[in-house]
mmCIF file of C-alpha atoms in Angstrom:
data_model
loop_
_atom_site.group_PDB
_atom_site.id
_atom_site.type_symbol
_atom_site.label_atom_id
_atom_site.label_comp_id
_atom_site.label_asym_id
_atom_site.label_seq_id
_atom_site.Cartn_x
_atom_site.Cartn_y
_atom_site.Cartn_z
ATOM 1 C CA MET A 1 -86.602 -92.555 22.172
ATOM 2 C CA ARG A 2 -85.094 -91.584 19.577
ATOM 3 C CA LEU A 3 -88.256 -90.364 17.762
ATOM 4 C CA PRO A 4 -89.619 -87.546 20.276
ATOM 5 C CA CYS A 5 -85.604 -86.447 20.330
ATOM 6 C CA LEU A 6 -85.463 -85.880 16.792
ATOM 7 C CA ILE A 7 -88.514 -84.488 16.919
ATOM 8 C CA LEU A 8 -87.411 -81.942 19.604
ATOM 9 C CA SER A 9 -84.216 -81.052 18.232
ATOM 10 C CA VAL A 10 -86.603 -80.038 14.714
ATOM 11 C CA ALA A 11 -88.782 -78.205 17.057
ATOM 12 C CA LEU A 12 -85.575 -76.365 18.349
ATOM 13 C CA CYS A 13 -83.715 -75.740 14.662
ATOM 14 C CA LEU A 14 -87.137 -74.221 13.956
ATOM 15 C CA GLN A 15 -87.150 -71.867 16.478
ATOM 16 C CA ALA A 16 -84.132 -70.724 16.263
ATOM 17 C CA ALA A 17 -84.766 -69.977 12.680
ATOM 18 C CA THR A 18 -87.008 -67.611 13.229
ATOM 19 C CA VAL A 19 -84.764 -64.620 14.791
ATOM 20 C CA SER A 20 -83.315 -63.244 11.730
ATOM 21 C CA SER A 21 -79.264 -62.982 11.879
ATOM 22 C CA LYS A 22 -79.421 -59.930 8.936
ATOM 23 C CA PRO A 23 -79.606 -56.373 9.653
ATOM 24 C CA ASP A 24 -83.483 -55.529 9.656
ATOM 25 C CA THR A 25 -83.406 -53.424 12.883
ATOM 26 C CA PRO A 26 -80.785 -50.645 13.413
ATOM 27 C CA PHE A 27 -78.670 -50.025 16.519
ATOM 28 C CA LYS A 28 -76.386 -48.252 18.011
ATOM 29 C CA LEU A 29 -73.353 -49.016 19.898
ATOM 30 C CA ALA A 30 -72.059 -47.455 23.115
ATOM 31 C CA THR A 31 -69.562 -48.049 25.897
ATOM 32 C CA PHE A 32 -71.499 -47.003 28.806
ATOM 33 C CA GLU A 33 -71.007 -46.792 32.990
ATOM 34 C CA ALA A 34 -73.794 -48.590 34.952
ATOM 35 C CA GLN A 35 -74.188 -49.856 38.921
ATOM 36 C CA GLY A 36 -70.507 -49.551 38.894
ATOM 37 C CA LYS A 37 -69.679 -51.065 36.373
ATOM 38 C CA THR A 38 -68.056 -50.665 32.527
ATOM 39 C CA ARG A 39 -70.088 -52.606 29.933
ATOM 40 C CA LEU A 40 -70.242 -52.375 25.968
ATOM 41 C CA GLY A 41 -73.905 -51.534 25.283
ATOM 42 C CA MET A 42 -76.658 -51.563 22.433
ATOM 43 C CA VAL A 43 -78.943 -48.830 21.998
ATOM 44 C CA PHE A 44 -82.606 -48.361 21.052
ATOM 45 C CA GLY A 45 -83.775 -44.478 20.558
ATOM 46 C CA GLY A 46 -83.537 -43.964 24.796
ATOM 47 C CA ARG A 47 -82.653 -47.288 26.723
ATOM 48 C CA ILE A 48 -79.228 -49.034 26.432
ATOM 49 C CA VAL A 49 -78.897 -53.477 27.101
ATOM 50 C CA ASP A 50 -75.700 -54.303 28.160
ATOM 51 C CA LEU A 51 -74.063 -57.108 25.253
ATOM 52 C CA THR A 52 -72.825 -59.677 27.277
ATOM 53 C CA ALA A 53 -75.989 -59.947 29.214
ATOM 54 C CA VAL A 54 -78.431 -59.483 26.487
ATOM 55 C CA SER A 55 -76.366 -61.818 24.607
ATOM 56 C CA ALA A 56 -76.933 -64.711 26.946
ATOM 57 C CA TYR A 57 -80.091 -63.764 27.124
ATOM 58 C CA VAL A 58 -81.215 -63.748 23.919
ATOM 59 C CA ALA A 59 -79.219 -67.517 23.372
ATOM 60 C CA GLN A 60 -81.132 -68.573 25.565
ATOM 61 C CA LYS A 61 -84.591 -67.851 24.601
ATOM 62 C CA GLU A 62 -84.013 -68.731 20.861
ATOM 63 C CA HIS A 63 -81.713 -71.894 21.830
ATOM 64 C CA LEU A 64 -79.258 -70.298 20.401
ATOM 65 C CA ALA A 65 -75.499 -70.981 20.381
ATOM 66 C CA PRO A 66 -73.296 -69.295 23.377
ATOM 67 C CA ALA A 67 -71.370 -66.013 21.383
ATOM 68 C CA PRO A 68 -69.842 -64.268 24.637
ATOM 69 C CA MET A 69 -69.022 -60.445 23.814
ATOM 70 C CA PRO A 70 -66.009 -58.191 24.635
ATOM 71 C CA ALA A 71 -65.368 -56.235 27.203
ATOM 72 C CA ALA A 72 -63.895 -53.165 25.150
ATOM 73 C CA MET A 73 -64.957 -51.934 21.578
ATOM 74 C CA MET A 74 -62.456 -51.954 20.023
ATOM 75 C CA GLU A 75 -62.515 -55.724 20.105
ATOM 76 C CA LEU A 76 -66.098 -55.985 19.457
ATOM 77 C CA ILE A 77 -64.750 -54.424 15.988
ATOM 78 C CA GLU A 78 -61.980 -56.585 15.224
ATOM 79 C CA ARG A 79 -64.135 -59.644 16.241
ATOM 80 C CA TYR A 80 -67.341 -57.497 14.148
ATOM 81 C CA ASP A 81 -67.160 -59.698 11.250
ATOM 82 C CA THR A 82 -68.244 -62.965 13.533
ATOM 83 C CA LEU A 83 -69.810 -61.176 15.989
ATOM 84 C CA SER A 84 -72.168 -58.912 13.629
ATOM 85 C CA PRO A 85 -74.988 -61.883 13.053
ATOM 86 C CA ARG A 86 -74.854 -62.718 16.680
ATOM 87 C CA LEU A 87 -75.715 -58.546 17.044
ATOM 88 C CA TYR A 88 -78.144 -58.748 14.349
ATOM 89 C CA GLN A 89 -80.170 -61.273 15.886
ATOM 90 C CA ILE A 90 -80.237 -59.414 19.481
ATOM 91 C CA ALA A 91 -81.497 -56.432 17.934
ATOM 92 C CA ASN A 92 -84.187 -58.338 15.860
ATOM 93 C CA TYR A 93 -85.937 -60.386 19.063
ATOM 94 C CA LEU A 94 -85.696 -56.731 20.736
ATOM 95 C CA LYS A 95 -86.949 -54.927 17.824
ATOM 96 C CA SER A 96 -87.233 -51.853 19.214
ATOM 97 C CA GLU A 97 -86.577 -49.780 22.415
ATOM 98 C CA SER A 98 -90.011 -51.268 24.008
ATOM 99 C CA GLY A 99 -88.497 -54.438 23.755
ATOM 100 C CA THR A 100 -86.175 -53.898 26.535
ATOM 101 C CA ALA A 101 -88.644 -53.340 28.796
ATOM 102 C CA GLY A 102 -88.257 -55.019 32.201
ATOM 103 C CA LEU A 103 -85.455 -56.857 31.556
ATOM 104 C CA PRO A 104 -82.832 -56.158 33.977
ATOM 105 C CA PHE A 105 -79.878 -55.845 31.937
ATOM 106 C CA ALA A 106 -81.273 -52.535 30.202
ATOM 107 C CA PHE A 107 -81.048 -48.904 31.851
ATOM 108 C CA ASP A 108 -82.485 -45.651 30.727
ATOM 109 C CA VAL A 109 -79.683 -43.997 28.847
ATOM 110 C CA ALA A 110 -80.151 -40.400 30.555
ATOM 111 C CA LYS A 111 -79.355 -42.189 33.617
ATOM 112 C CA VAL A 112 -75.840 -43.978 32.850
ATOM 113 C CA SER A 113 -72.524 -42.423 32.514
ATOM 114 C CA ILE A 114 -71.747 -42.985 28.407
ATOM 115 C CA LYS A 115 -68.409 -42.999 28.312
ATOM 116 C CA ALA A 116 -66.035 -42.185 24.632
ATOM 117 C CA PRO A 117 -67.210 -45.319 22.324
ATOM 118 C CA ILE A 118 -63.554 -46.235 22.332
ATOM 119 C CA LYS A 119 -60.953 -45.968 24.935
ATOM 120 C CA TYR A 120 -58.187 -45.405 23.597
ATOM 121 C CA PRO A 121 -58.144 -45.877 19.329
ATOM 122 C CA TRP A 122 -54.723 -46.659 18.309
ATOM 123 C CA ASN A 123 -54.988 -43.622 15.234
ATOM 124 C CA LEU A 124 -56.565 -40.489 15.986
ATOM 125 C CA MET A 125 -56.271 -38.454 12.457
ATOM 126 C CA ASN A 126 -57.626 -35.030 11.718
ATOM 127 C CA ILE A 127 -58.616 -32.878 8.502
ATOM 128 C CA ALA A 128 -58.190 -29.700 8.086
ATOM 129 C CA ALA A 129 -60.432 -27.115 6.448
ATOM 130 C CA ASN A 130 -62.856 -29.673 4.447
ATOM 131 C CA TYR A 131 -65.224 -28.215 3.867
ATOM 132 C CA LYS A 132 -65.552 -24.973 1.081
ATOM 133 C CA ALA A 133 -67.373 -22.645 3.256
ATOM 134 C CA HIS A 134 -65.194 -22.933 6.270
ATOM 135 C CA ALA A 135 -62.249 -22.333 4.010
ATOM 136 C CA ASP A 136 -63.744 -19.287 2.824
ATOM 137 C CA GLY A 137 -64.455 -17.867 6.367
ATOM 138 C CA MET A 138 -61.402 -19.048 7.528
ATOM 139 C CA GLY A 139 -59.423 -17.168 4.582
ATOM 140 C CA ALA A 140 -61.684 -13.252 5.749
ATOM 141 C CA ALA A 141 -61.075 -13.939 8.749
ATOM 142 C CA GLN A 142 -57.287 -13.798 8.636
ATOM 143 C CA GLY A 143 -57.046 -10.562 6.422
ATOM 144 C CA PRO A 144 -55.493 -10.106 3.574
ATOM 145 C CA GLY A 145 -51.669 -10.711 3.726
ATOM 146 C CA ARG A 146 -51.610 -12.794 6.612
ATOM 147 C CA ALA A 147 -49.242 -15.923 5.806
ATOM 148 C CA GLY A 148 -49.631 -19.599 5.942
ATOM 149 C CA PHE A 149 -53.533 -20.199 4.482
ATOM 150 C CA ASN A 150 -55.204 -19.229 0.965
ATOM 151 C CA ALA A 151 -58.568 -19.609 1.188
ATOM 152 C CA ALA A 152 -58.746 -19.098 -2.691
ATOM 153 C CA LEU A 153 -57.237 -22.262 -3.460
ATOM 154 C CA ALA A 154 -60.329 -24.488 -2.100
ATOM 155 C CA ASP A 155 -61.735 -23.585 -5.634
ATOM 156 C CA GLN A 156 -58.347 -25.175 -7.299
ATOM 157 C CA ILE A 157 -58.851 -28.357 -5.093
ATOM 158 C CA ASP A 158 -59.142 -31.770 -7.328
ATOM 159 C CA PRO A 159 -59.316 -34.699 -4.163
ATOM 160 C CA ASP A 160 -57.825 -36.960 -7.099
ATOM 161 C CA ARG A 161 -54.925 -35.093 -7.224
ATOM 162 C CA ASP A 162 -54.770 -33.130 -4.566
ATOM 163 C CA GLY A 163 -54.320 -34.927 -0.659
ATOM 164 C CA PRO A 164 -55.693 -32.780 2.311
ATOM 165 C CA VAL A 165 -53.478 -30.767 5.170
ATOM 166 C CA ILE A 166 -53.863 -33.597 8.011
ATOM 167 C CA PHE A 167 -52.738 -33.742 11.235
ATOM 168 C CA ALA A 168 -52.946 -35.980 14.153
ATOM 169 C CA LYS A 169 -53.473 -35.621 18.273
ATOM 170 C CA SER A 170 -52.763 -37.782 21.037
ATOM 171 C CA PRO A 171 -55.913 -40.690 21.358
ATOM 172 C CA ARG A 172 -54.932 -41.215 24.915
ATOM 173 C CA SER A 173 -54.215 -37.160 26.143
ATOM 174 C CA CYS A 174 -57.904 -35.447 23.928
ATOM 175 C CA ILE A 175 -60.268 -37.841 24.046
ATOM 176 C CA ILE A 176 -62.680 -37.530 27.151
ATOM 177 C CA ASP A 177 -65.858 -38.761 27.614
ATOM 178 C CA PRO A 178 -69.475 -36.839 25.927
ATOM 179 C CA GLY A 179 -70.523 -34.213 29.396
ATOM 180 C CA GLU A 180 -66.682 -34.537 30.420
ATOM 181 C CA ALA A 181 -65.850 -30.872 30.566
ATOM 182 C CA PHE A 182 -63.096 -29.739 28.774
ATOM 183 C CA LEU A 183 -60.758 -27.413 30.791
ATOM 184 C CA ILE A 184 -59.480 -24.515 29.518
ATOM 185 C CA PRO A 185 -55.738 -24.302 29.689
ATOM 186 C CA PRO A 186 -54.119 -21.081 31.811
ATOM 187 C CA GLY A 187 -53.340 -18.307 29.307
ATOM 188 C CA ARG A 188 -55.672 -19.655 26.285
ATOM 189 C CA THR A 189 -58.746 -17.312 25.607
ATOM 190 C CA ARG A 190 -59.463 -17.970 22.325
ATOM 191 C CA ILE A 191 -60.584 -21.118 22.063
ATOM 192 C CA ASP A 192 -62.959 -22.549 19.375
ATOM 193 C CA TRP A 193 -65.783 -24.873 18.669
ATOM 194 C CA GLU A 194 -65.477 -27.470 15.310
ATOM 195 C CA GLY A 195 -68.309 -29.820 15.223
ATOM 196 C CA GLU A 196 -66.584 -32.935 13.061
ATOM 197 C CA LEU A 197 -68.441 -36.368 11.620
ATOM 198 C CA ALA A 198 -65.895 -39.169 12.957
ATOM 199 C CA ILE A 199 -65.668 -42.832 10.754
ATOM 200 C CA VAL A 200 -64.435 -45.083 12.265
ATOM 201 C CA MET A 201 -62.301 -47.504 10.648
ATOM 202 C CA ARG A 202 -62.987 -51.286 10.538
ATOM 203 C CA LYS A 203 -60.206 -53.212 9.547
ATOM 204 C CA PRO A 204 -56.445 -52.454 8.689
ATOM 205 C CA ALA A 205 -56.358 -50.484 5.640
ATOM 206 C CA TYR A 206 -52.980 -49.859 3.788
ATOM 207 C CA MET A 207 -52.942 -48.375 -0.009
ATOM 208 C CA VAL A 208 -56.409 -48.731 -0.234
ATOM 209 C CA SER A 209 -58.156 -46.803 -3.184
ATOM 210 C CA ALA A 210 -60.768 -44.469 -2.910
ATOM 211 C CA LYS A 211 -63.559 -46.741 -4.258
ATOM 212 C CA GLN A 212 -62.662 -49.970 -1.889
ATOM 213 C CA ALA A 213 -62.801 -47.679 1.182
ATOM 214 C CA HIS A 214 -66.031 -48.085 2.096
ATOM 215 C CA ASP A 215 -65.407 -51.410 2.400
ATOM 216 C CA TYR A 216 -63.051 -50.494 5.270
ATOM 217 C CA VAL A 217 -64.953 -48.954 7.481
ATOM 218 C CA PHE A 218 -66.996 -49.601 10.867
ATOM 219 C CA GLY A 219 -69.302 -46.741 11.155
ATOM 220 C CA TYR A 220 -69.496 -43.342 12.414
ATOM 221 C CA SER A 221 -70.010 -41.459 15.536
ATOM 222 C CA ILE A 222 -69.160 -37.151 16.102
ATOM 223 C CA MET A 223 -65.703 -35.603 17.625
ATOM 224 C CA TYR A 224 -65.486 -32.075 18.828
ATOM 225 C CA ASP A 225 -62.271 -30.969 17.834
ATOM 226 C CA VAL A 226 -61.014 -27.826 20.556
ATOM 227 C CA SER A 227 -59.219 -25.773 18.964
ATOM 228 C CA ASP A 228 -56.696 -22.616 20.450
ATOM 229 C CA ARG A 229 -56.719 -19.833 17.839
ATOM 230 C CA GLY A 230 -53.620 -18.217 19.438
ATOM 231 C CA GLY A 231 -53.414 -14.945 21.042
ATOM 232 C CA GLY A 232 -52.794 -16.251 24.322
ATOM 233 C CA LYS A 233 -50.340 -15.634 26.945
ATOM 234 C CA PRO A 234 -47.745 -16.620 26.706
ATOM 235 C CA ARG A 235 -47.651 -16.313 23.047
ATOM 236 C CA ARG A 236 -45.739 -19.119 20.953
ATOM 237 C CA VAL A 237 -43.759 -18.605 18.324
ATOM 238 C CA VAL A 238 -42.430 -21.243 15.697
ATOM 239 C CA SER A 239 -39.023 -19.108 14.759
ATOM 240 C CA MET A 240 -37.007 -21.712 12.636
ATOM 241 C CA PHE A 241 -40.244 -22.386 10.385
ATOM 242 C CA GLN A 242 -42.889 -20.071 9.069
ATOM 243 C CA GLY A 243 -46.694 -20.966 8.951
ATOM 244 C CA THR A 244 -49.316 -22.531 12.219
ATOM 245 C CA ASN A 245 -47.986 -24.384 15.007
ATOM 246 C CA TRP A 246 -50.640 -27.028 14.622
ATOM 247 C CA PHE A 247 -49.400 -29.354 17.784
ATOM 248 C CA ASP A 248 -49.831 -26.110 19.686
ATOM 249 C CA GLY A 249 -52.935 -25.101 18.763
ATOM 250 C CA LYS A 250 -54.782 -28.717 18.098
ATOM 251 C CA SER A 251 -53.234 -30.926 20.565
ATOM 252 C CA ILE A 252 -55.057 -29.520 23.616
ATOM 253 C CA ASP A 253 -54.652 -31.392 26.725
ATOM 254 C CA ARG A 254 -58.170 -32.938 26.562
ATOM 255 C CA GLY A 255 -59.299 -31.429 22.964
ATOM 256 C CA ALA A 256 -60.882 -34.647 21.744
ATOM 257 C CA PRO A 257 -64.369 -34.697 23.132
ATOM 258 C CA PHE A 258 -65.785 -38.098 21.477
ATOM 259 C CA GLY A 259 -69.329 -40.170 21.329
ATOM 260 C CA PRO A 260 -71.840 -40.572 22.515
ATOM 261 C CA PHE A 261 -72.480 -43.490 19.802
ATOM 262 C CA ILE A 262 -71.373 -45.541 17.326
ATOM 263 C CA VAL A 263 -73.521 -45.884 14.605
ATOM 264 C CA PRO A 264 -72.310 -48.940 12.162
ATOM 265 C CA LYS A 265 -72.309 -48.584 8.789
ATOM 266 C CA GLU A 266 -75.270 -50.709 7.483
ATOM 267 C CA PHE A 267 -77.651 -48.524 9.416
ATOM 268 C CA LEU A 268 -76.158 -44.891 8.615
ATOM 269 C CA PRO A 269 -76.221 -45.971 4.279
ATOM 270 C CA ASN A 270 -76.387 -41.572 4.152
ATOM 271 C CA PHE A 271 -73.530 -41.061 6.222
ATOM 272 C CA ASP A 272 -72.508 -39.119 2.267
ATOM 273 C CA LYS A 273 -75.692 -36.464 3.096
ATOM 274 C CA LEU A 274 -76.606 -36.055 6.994
ATOM 275 C CA HIS A 275 -76.873 -32.832 8.586
ATOM 276 C CA LEU A 276 -74.403 -31.353 11.074
ATOM 277 C CA VAL A 277 -75.115 -28.739 13.575
ATOM 278 C CA THR A 278 -73.149 -27.170 16.457
ATOM 279 C CA ARG A 279 -74.877 -24.644 19.190
ATOM 280 C CA VAL A 280 -73.279 -23.493 21.497
ATOM 281 C CA ASN A 281 -75.164 -22.505 24.633
ATOM 282 C CA GLY A 282 -78.610 -23.264 22.695
ATOM 283 C CA VAL A 283 -77.502 -20.867 19.437
ATOM 284 C CA VAL A 284 -76.788 -22.389 16.058
ATOM 285 C CA LYS A 285 -73.180 -21.687 15.063
ATOM 286 C CA GLN A 286 -72.939 -24.657 12.453
ATOM 287 C CA ASP A 287 -75.177 -25.643 9.977
ATOM 288 C CA ALA A 288 -74.110 -28.205 7.303
ATOM 289 C CA HIS A 289 -74.095 -31.298 5.195
ATOM 290 C CA THR A 290 -71.324 -33.871 4.974
ATOM 291 C CA SER A 291 -72.199 -33.837 1.054
ATOM 292 C CA ASP A 292 -70.629 -30.676 1.186
ATOM 293 C CA LEU A 293 -67.262 -32.168 2.422
ATOM 294 C CA ILE A 294 -64.310 -31.210 -0.535
ATOM 295 C CA TRP A 295 -62.376 -34.708 0.351
ATOM 296 C CA ASP A 296 -65.209 -37.839 0.775
ATOM 297 C CA GLU A 297 -65.093 -40.513 2.731
ATOM 298 C CA GLY A 298 -63.119 -42.133 -0.099
ATOM 299 C CA HIS A 299 -60.205 -40.110 -1.165
ATOM 300 C CA MET A 300 -60.352 -39.155 3.248
ATOM 301 C CA ILE A 301 -59.389 -43.041 3.624
ATOM 302 C CA GLN A 302 -56.968 -43.286 0.712
ATOM 303 C CA PHE A 303 -54.920 -40.200 0.942
ATOM 304 C CA ILE A 304 -54.337 -41.685 4.358
ATOM 305 C CA SER A 305 -53.553 -45.070 4.280
ATOM 306 C CA SER A 306 -51.035 -44.390 0.901
ATOM 307 C CA ILE A 307 -48.879 -42.714 3.769
ATOM 308 C CA MET A 308 -49.813 -44.853 6.659
ATOM 309 C CA THR A 309 -51.831 -48.567 7.463
ATOM 310 C CA LEU A 310 -54.844 -47.212 9.648
ATOM 311 C CA TYR A 311 -55.802 -49.680 12.054
ATOM 312 C CA PRO A 312 -59.396 -51.338 13.547
ATOM 313 C CA GLY A 313 -60.917 -48.624 15.953
ATOM 314 C CA ASP A 314 -58.792 -45.885 14.282
ATOM 315 C CA VAL A 315 -60.965 -42.906 13.927
ATOM 316 C CA ILE A 316 -60.762 -40.265 11.166
ATOM 317 C CA SER A 317 -62.306 -36.272 11.981
ATOM 318 C CA THR A 318 -63.161 -35.376 8.799
ATOM 319 C CA GLY A 319 -63.307 -31.246 9.274
ATOM 320 C CA THR A 320 -65.492 -28.738 10.209
ATOM 321 C CA PRO A 321 -68.385 -26.673 8.028
ATOM 322 C CA SER A 322 -68.106 -23.019 8.450
ATOM 323 C CA GLY A 323 -69.284 -20.709 11.202
ATOM 324 C CA THR A 324 -66.331 -21.667 13.619
ATOM 325 C CA GLY A 325 -65.678 -19.130 16.500
ATOM 326 C CA ALA A 326 -62.766 -18.094 14.737
ATOM 327 C CA GLU A 327 -64.612 -17.063 11.380
ATOM 328 C CA ARG A 328 -66.897 -15.335 14.187
ATOM 329 C CA ASN A 329 -63.865 -13.536 16.307
ATOM 330 C CA GLU A 330 -66.411 -15.792 19.089
ATOM 331 C CA PHE A 331 -65.019 -18.017 22.091
ATOM 332 C CA LEU A 332 -65.559 -19.829 24.342
ATOM 333 C CA LYS A 333 -65.171 -19.202 28.142
ATOM 334 C CA ALA A 334 -65.994 -20.788 30.901
ATOM 335 C CA GLY A 335 -69.625 -21.772 31.688
ATOM 336 C CA ASP A 336 -70.494 -22.792 28.100
ATOM 337 C CA VAL A 337 -71.525 -25.900 26.681
ATOM 338 C CA VAL A 338 -71.446 -26.727 23.139
ATOM 339 C CA GLU A 339 -73.209 -29.437 21.569
ATOM 340 C CA ILE A 340 -73.025 -30.952 18.680
ATOM 341 C CA GLU A 341 -75.852 -33.189 16.593
ATOM 342 C CA ILE A 342 -74.991 -35.349 13.723
ATOM 343 C CA GLU A 343 -78.216 -36.814 12.331
ATOM 344 C CA GLY A 344 -78.477 -40.380 12.771
ATOM 345 C CA ILE A 345 -75.977 -40.535 15.539
ATOM 346 C CA GLY A 346 -77.009 -38.341 18.498
ATOM 347 C CA VAL A 347 -75.580 -35.543 20.142
ATOM 348 C CA LEU A 348 -72.430 -34.728 21.897
ATOM 349 C CA ARG A 349 -72.595 -32.510 24.650
ATOM 350 C CA THR A 350 -68.891 -30.420 26.257
ATOM 351 C CA PRO A 351 -69.426 -28.250 28.849
ATOM 352 C CA VAL A 352 -66.703 -25.729 29.454
ATOM 353 C CA ASP A 353 -64.796 -25.077 32.497
ATOM 354 C CA ASN A 354 -61.867 -23.269 33.877
ATOM 355 C CA GLY A 355 -58.394 -25.227 33.408
ATOM 356 C CA ARG A 356 -56.366 -26.181 35.672
ATOM 357 C CA GLY A 357 -54.037 -23.962 37.842
ATOM 358 C CA GLN A 358 -57.300 -20.724 36.773
#
């Protein structure tokens, strides 16, 4: 009896070895709702599979040890070092969108409700004026003699010496799902679009050098930095201090649409050269590449982590290129639709509607 058992064991080991645990098949990650249940998903083209169900399925098919999947993206990121081999095995087993056909836990992306990938990160940090053309455009839009912003200084920036201007948004109050409406607050008439690449952190980062920074990154997504350019009623004035009230203009409720997917960094090696396009009602407003950033990924993480610890799942919204409404003197109204598309990630769509009380 021992010989047949030994032969069977060897056969099972060989069978298990046929599915690679290396990152050979690209995938995206998402949080989604289907059949009344919120799930973590692995995305292939237009299909998404429930991670918990597909992990058990592949383990059974390939005679692998069980690898229970977490219920939330934050935990997946925190455990990625141990879970990623199983994720790679799942992707390599399915191979592509066609590999999801007939699976009861696979869905059409268009027929499920895609949620913001992380609800909610501990920190949401945002970089101001991180594209020179945008800095130049904002300087021109302000006109001569306006206090608080000097676009000419963009030519003098040395990222190794100078730090960017950074502001924070409240993740709980600001992040909304892809496709969920941004509601214009009463009295605000100068709501802008700002499409941005979002960096998602993988592990705690404190006092990290620019050269080490990429090791701390989990992946990339899309953020819409909704901004109020002022001038509405009631007019808010900061009387004690000169300059801009960043909180008033940037921390608007629902002002951080986020998603639809996170692409793990191993599947987006050209993160520093990605094409970004923002459209309003189908018309292109912003068209740039992440290679145009003044402070690149390394310098952003170096600067922020020199001041505070970044944690797994934290998001850095990297700044917006030129073509914003402030530069064009065009602003959003109810009925408009903002779409931000970033190469290799997807499209973040945000309709605009009247706010509460209007």
